XYZ file of C-alpha atoms in Angstrom:
403
model
C -18.623 -11.943 -18.959
C -19.159 -8.785 -16.954
C -19.763 -10.870 -13.838
C -16.609 -12.893 -14.500
C -14.616 -9.674 -14.988
C -15.885 -8.208 -11.735
C -15.377 -11.424 -9.803
C -12.161 -12.846 -11.250
C -10.315 -10.064 -13.036
C -10.392 -6.269 -12.970
C -11.008 -3.202 -15.089
C -7.333 -2.167 -14.928
C -5.251 -1.869 -18.089
C -3.222 -4.936 -17.114
C -6.346 -7.058 -17.607
C -7.329 -5.469 -20.911
C -5.726 -7.963 -23.255
C -6.674 -10.880 -25.510
C -5.555 -13.556 -23.047
C -7.868 -12.215 -20.347
C -10.775 -11.812 -22.775
C -10.455 -15.448 -23.844
C -10.403 -16.546 -20.210
C -13.439 -14.394 -19.457
C -15.354 -15.906 -22.393
C -14.463 -19.471 -21.410
C -15.388 -18.971 -17.754
C -18.622 -17.222 -18.787
C -19.611 -20.270 -20.879
C -18.887 -22.551 -17.928
C -20.927 -20.363 -15.579
C -23.820 -20.202 -18.044
C -24.087 -24.006 -17.903
C -24.208 -24.121 -14.113
C -26.276 -21.080 -13.133
C -29.668 -19.816 -14.257
C -29.953 -16.411 -15.890
C -31.589 -15.090 -12.715
C -28.693 -16.331 -10.572
C -26.169 -14.724 -12.896
C -28.056 -11.440 -12.968
C -28.449 -11.421 -9.185
C -24.728 -11.972 -8.696
C -23.952 -9.248 -11.213
C -26.111 -6.571 -9.608
C -24.499 -7.394 -6.267
C -21.031 -6.587 -7.687
C -21.602 -3.880 -10.265
C -20.063 -0.421 -9.831
C -22.668 2.096 -8.632
C -20.400 5.166 -8.410
C -19.154 7.015 -5.337
C -17.178 3.976 -4.205
C -20.243 1.710 -3.863
C -20.606 -1.692 -5.467
C -23.855 -3.650 -5.761
C -27.369 -2.258 -6.087
C -28.361 -3.328 -2.600
C -25.433 -1.394 -1.162
C -26.241 1.620 -3.317
C -29.893 1.555 -2.216
C -28.789 1.734 1.435
C -26.179 4.405 0.737
C -28.284 6.633 -1.511
C -31.756 6.225 -0.007
C -31.282 4.530 3.355
C -33.618 1.725 2.248
C -33.461 -1.797 0.906
C -34.174 -2.380 -2.792
C -37.689 -3.647 -2.083
C -38.574 -0.389 -0.320
C -37.597 1.928 -3.161
C -40.065 3.812 -5.331
C -40.283 3.137 -9.064
C -38.325 6.343 -9.781
C -35.573 5.359 -7.348
C -35.220 1.785 -8.563
C -35.164 3.018 -12.160
C -32.324 5.386 -11.318
C -30.242 2.548 -9.884
C -31.114 0.211 -12.743
C -29.838 2.732 -15.282
C -26.520 3.525 -13.594
C -24.302 0.464 -14.385
C -23.960 1.398 -18.064
C -21.907 4.480 -17.049
C -21.842 4.918 -13.247
C -19.919 8.199 -13.191
C -21.928 9.727 -16.031
C -25.254 8.837 -14.432
C -24.211 9.737 -10.876
C -27.215 11.651 -9.440
C -25.002 13.584 -7.025
C -22.615 14.989 -9.622
C -24.564 14.733 -12.906
C -28.271 15.031 -12.047
C -29.370 15.970 -15.580
C -27.698 12.959 -17.183
C -28.958 10.748 -14.336
C -32.530 11.927 -14.937
C -32.247 11.325 -18.686
C -31.090 7.755 -18.062
C -33.672 7.153 -15.323
C -36.497 8.308 -17.574
C -35.351 5.913 -20.322
C -35.638 3.060 -17.823
C -39.090 4.207 -16.649
C -40.389 4.370 -20.213
C -38.959 0.923 -20.925
C -40.725 -0.441 -17.824
C -43.997 0.926 -19.140
C -43.348 -0.300 -22.692
C -42.847 -3.869 -21.482
C -45.841 -3.818 -19.182
C -44.049 -3.683 -15.842
C -45.812 -0.517 -14.669
C -49.054 1.298 -15.469
C -49.420 4.594 -17.270
C -50.259 6.323 -13.989
C -47.140 4.863 -12.336
C -45.056 5.979 -15.296
C -46.313 9.551 -15.086
C -45.756 9.690 -11.329
C -42.215 8.305 -11.621
C -41.274 10.707 -14.440
C -42.551 13.645 -12.380
C -40.387 12.702 -9.396
C -37.382 15.055 -8.924
C -34.139 13.232 -9.575
C -32.788 14.033 -6.094
C -35.955 13.015 -4.287
C -35.014 10.854 -1.310
C -31.257 11.035 -1.860
C -29.259 11.065 1.375
C -26.067 12.946 2.085
C -23.238 10.641 1.061
C -20.905 9.180 3.647
C -17.687 7.280 3.032
C -18.371 3.951 1.383
C -15.846 2.213 3.583
C -14.877 2.859 7.156
C -11.096 3.111 7.367
C -9.875 4.019 10.865
C -7.695 7.101 10.657
C -5.029 5.667 12.943
C -4.389 2.787 10.500
C -5.044 4.477 7.156
C -1.457 4.320 5.870
C -0.963 0.710 6.937
C -4.235 -0.423 5.375
C -3.433 1.377 2.123
C -0.292 -0.747 1.754
C -2.076 -3.895 2.937
C -4.769 -3.487 0.281
C -2.147 -2.973 -2.423
C -0.394 -6.185 -1.402
C -3.674 -8.105 -1.088
C -4.785 -6.959 -4.558
C -1.495 -8.180 -6.011
C -1.676 -11.502 -4.161
C -5.310 -12.217 -5.034
C -5.218 -10.559 -8.487
C -8.561 -8.890 -7.795
C -9.770 -5.620 -6.310
C -10.133 -6.902 -2.753
C -12.419 -3.997 -1.847
C -15.122 -5.313 -4.161
C -14.447 -9.048 -4.443
C -16.090 -10.096 -1.179
C -12.857 -11.537 0.185
C -11.420 -11.566 3.697
C -7.927 -10.120 4.036
C -5.793 -11.116 7.025
C -3.111 -8.550 7.872
C -0.057 -8.333 10.111
C -1.359 -5.235 11.918
C -0.797 -4.977 15.666
C -3.629 -2.586 16.657
C -2.019 -1.581 19.949
C 1.324 -0.820 18.331
C -0.427 1.069 15.522
C -2.514 3.130 17.942
C 0.546 3.949 20.062
C 2.519 4.976 16.986
C -0.374 7.132 15.824
C -0.552 8.828 19.245
C 3.202 9.463 19.308
C 3.046 11.118 15.899
C -0.210 13.047 16.270
C -0.064 14.353 19.836
C 2.464 16.352 21.870
C 2.298 13.844 24.706
C 5.542 12.142 23.665
C 7.325 14.522 21.287
C 7.199 18.311 21.099
C 6.959 19.027 17.388
C 8.038 22.452 16.097
C 4.786 23.065 14.230
C 1.776 21.329 12.654
C 3.491 21.055 9.283
C 6.420 19.028 10.610
C 6.120 15.557 9.103
C 6.955 12.085 10.371
C 7.052 8.632 8.786
C 7.726 5.491 10.784
C 7.535 1.717 10.354
C 7.625 -1.034 12.967
C 8.689 -4.516 11.860
C 8.607 -7.821 13.733
C 12.280 -8.779 13.519
C 11.594 -12.517 13.736
C 8.936 -12.705 11.023
C 9.648 -9.611 8.936
C 5.993 -8.580 9.161
C 5.102 -4.897 9.254
C 3.089 -4.486 12.454
C 2.549 -0.726 12.372
C 3.158 2.154 10.004
C 2.535 5.877 9.939
C 3.097 7.832 6.757
C 2.079 11.359 7.809
C 0.933 13.354 10.801
C -2.092 15.641 11.160
C -4.015 13.991 8.329
C -7.701 15.079 8.116
C -10.077 12.445 9.520
C -12.018 12.215 6.254
C -8.899 11.181 4.293
C -8.883 7.629 2.961
C -5.630 6.082 1.740
C -3.721 9.335 1.954
C -0.053 10.034 1.174
C 2.322 7.587 2.827
C 5.824 8.985 3.287
C 6.873 5.707 4.945
C 7.154 4.015 1.549
C 8.755 6.940 -0.291
C 12.489 7.036 -0.949
C 13.083 10.745 -1.537
C 14.595 11.510 1.892
C 18.282 11.017 2.733
C 19.004 8.640 5.609
C 22.486 10.018 6.140
C 24.589 8.157 8.719
C 21.902 5.516 9.208
C 23.327 3.976 6.025
C 26.749 3.258 7.567
C 25.971 -0.222 8.984
C 24.329 -1.245 5.692
C 26.622 0.351 3.115
C 29.962 0.158 4.922
C 30.384 -2.038 7.973
C 27.989 -4.868 7.130
C 29.657 -5.540 3.754
C 33.099 -5.176 5.368
C 32.367 -8.016 7.771
C 30.700 -10.110 5.101
C 33.757 -9.841 2.865
C 36.325 -10.422 5.595
C 37.762 -6.919 5.639
C 36.889 -6.772 9.324
C 36.601 -9.875 11.468
C 35.853 -8.195 14.791
C 34.421 -4.914 15.980
C 37.715 -4.430 17.827
C 39.537 -4.114 14.499
C 40.838 -0.587 13.983
C 40.420 2.190 11.447
C 42.100 5.598 11.431
C 39.995 8.730 11.744
C 42.413 11.180 10.164
C 42.861 13.481 7.144
C 41.726 11.686 4.018
C 39.822 12.104 0.783
C 37.451 10.346 -1.614
C 39.090 8.388 -4.475
C 38.575 11.392 -6.758
C 40.586 13.603 -4.398
C 37.677 15.418 -2.748
C 38.653 16.063 0.903
C 36.762 14.171 3.626
C 35.579 15.665 6.901
C 33.600 14.716 9.993
C 30.582 16.613 11.245
C 32.724 18.440 13.822
C 35.747 18.960 11.533
C 38.016 17.112 13.985
C 39.913 13.801 13.947
C 39.959 11.192 16.706
C 42.872 9.117 15.436
C 42.872 5.334 15.626
C 39.457 3.930 16.586
C 37.986 0.482 16.845
C 35.262 -0.271 14.324
C 32.802 -0.242 17.203
C 33.925 3.231 18.266
C 33.845 4.553 14.707
C 30.266 3.418 14.360
C 29.262 4.500 17.876
C 30.604 8.010 17.254
C 29.233 8.001 13.684
C 32.511 9.179 12.188
C 32.340 9.917 8.478
C 35.965 9.378 7.548
C 36.226 5.795 8.903
C 32.918 4.994 7.173
C 34.136 6.207 3.760
C 37.499 4.475 4.241
C 35.622 1.263 4.974
C 33.522 1.558 1.823
C 36.636 2.182 -0.253
C 38.094 -1.069 1.087
C 34.844 -2.937 0.435
C 34.316 -1.556 -3.055
C 31.085 -0.350 -4.575
C 30.228 -3.690 -6.183
C 30.381 -5.745 -2.984
C 28.567 -3.042 -1.029
C 25.823 -2.938 -3.630
C 25.504 -6.735 -3.528
C 25.044 -6.561 0.235
C 22.377 -3.858 -0.069
C 20.469 -5.851 -2.658
C 20.215 -8.721 -0.166
C 18.452 -6.454 2.315
C 16.061 -4.834 -0.138
C 17.787 -1.497 -0.762
C 18.735 -0.219 -4.211
C 21.238 2.630 -4.468
C 22.535 1.705 -7.932
C 24.517 3.277 -9.465
C 26.458 3.649 -6.212
C 29.071 6.301 -5.467
C 31.473 6.572 -2.540
C 29.353 9.333 -1.000
C 26.792 6.592 -0.299
C 29.027 5.644 2.620
C 27.195 8.364 4.528
C 24.110 8.972 2.367
C 21.210 7.179 0.675
C 21.073 9.710 -2.148
C 20.965 8.120 -5.593
C 20.508 9.303 -9.160
C 18.174 6.350 -9.750
C 14.589 7.663 -9.668
C 13.292 4.285 -8.473
C 16.104 3.756 -5.962
C 16.816 5.021 -2.476
C 15.657 3.946 0.947
C 12.308 4.317 2.693
C 11.164 3.939 6.275
C 9.846 0.440 5.603
C 12.949 -0.699 3.690
C 15.258 0.613 6.416
C 13.228 -1.040 9.170
C 13.352 -4.373 7.358
C 17.063 -4.101 6.588
C 17.895 -3.320 10.203
C 15.604 -6.140 11.383
C 18.060 -8.583 9.823
C 20.690 -7.502 12.372
C 18.413 -8.761 15.142
C 17.423 -11.921 13.278
C 20.752 -13.703 12.823
C 21.296 -12.254 9.387
C 17.983 -13.363 7.915
C 16.360 -10.589 5.894
C 12.633 -10.815 5.127
C 10.973 -8.639 2.526
C 8.401 -6.528 4.410
C 4.793 -7.686 4.138
C 1.396 -6.560 5.414
C -0.872 -9.484 4.506
C -0.751 -13.137 5.549
C -3.621 -14.506 3.483
C -6.704 -13.740 1.409
C -9.810 -15.929 1.748
C -12.353 -15.991 -1.082
C -16.140 -16.348 -0.684
C -15.999 -20.003 -1.788
C -13.568 -20.793 1.027
C -10.329 -21.218 -0.898
C -7.440 -19.107 0.317
C -4.150 -17.692 -0.900
C -1.350 -17.604 1.678
C 1.478 -15.121 1.394
C 4.900 -16.771 1.530
C 7.459 -14.329 2.979
C 10.538 -13.802 0.828
C 13.760 -14.312 2.793
C 17.501 -13.861 2.235
C 20.228 -15.098 4.566
C 23.538 -13.332 5.081
C 26.477 -14.541 7.174
C 28.596 -13.220 10.026
C 28.174 -9.593 9.029
C 24.901 -9.188 10.896
C 25.844 -11.379 13.834
C 29.091 -9.530 14.430
C 27.494 -6.090 14.409
C 24.516 -7.188 16.498
C 26.384 -9.167 19.133
C 29.236 -6.717 19.580
């Protein structure tokens, strides 16, 4: 059952229920009829958690001692054999005393059952617990330039495959464009392209293939230490306000979709006005430009025409439009005409959601939910393909894009 859990399910809370336990038991009975005990044990020790991010005793032997299992001393092999019961507790790097206690139990058991001689037992027990241990390195090699992208790709792959893809022996095929990712990384982490005010200034950016909806590159922070694995990713966070970038999505897109505007040459007045509650409206420069075409109002990023447009559209229709392009600002207010701020803790807009929403403008109104993984292939050859989720809008996108 432990092998089935490690290979088919997970140790997460979502898999700690009666339904999963019954499935584990049934699959374990099936496996027991097809494999020998030695085959089952061999598979288990090649998957079992060995602490410090390592899985499988062979992997741990290489990581901890720089040797294969057959080259280890009795003391070393006993240490590894005792760890699976509680890998963190018996971690020789962080809990050497507990690791030695467990190792010595294994050594004495080996002697008791005639696997080693008395002399071998005494020699193994006298061996310092840290004898032969190497300095630990990262268990996986994640290139720094793609850390944020790969963090999201793994999360999607885990959800698609319903396993921990880092330990399940699967192959994950991603949408990453290495050249685009490297260029984005260089733009963010050097002064060759942009002069940043200081090292603490942060950037998040997402590149999306507008035809397929695939995320091809993503950066979630700048100046991240090289030894960081799966660090913070601001590109998927929604706690920053996108300001006027919301105007095409909140105001003008819904206006075209609902027939309020039929052409970008339609007009709107940039003049003294207020929100429905009477709060006065103003532009960034506290001036008015009079009658403008919709195209001009958007080009000049005028606040008053944007809010007037949202008032005509209505919050319900605007919200319906946003839902189609993967953005949740509910409960909406008229200030969302020029802001992505929302009282909903799980709402807002992120770099990746904005990139995907805007991609629909360049893709004839077809919105695709952003994705990082195309398929997961299991060791037995069967594969799970990711099916992109799409929504189609109408003339709203075409009108804004083509005019």
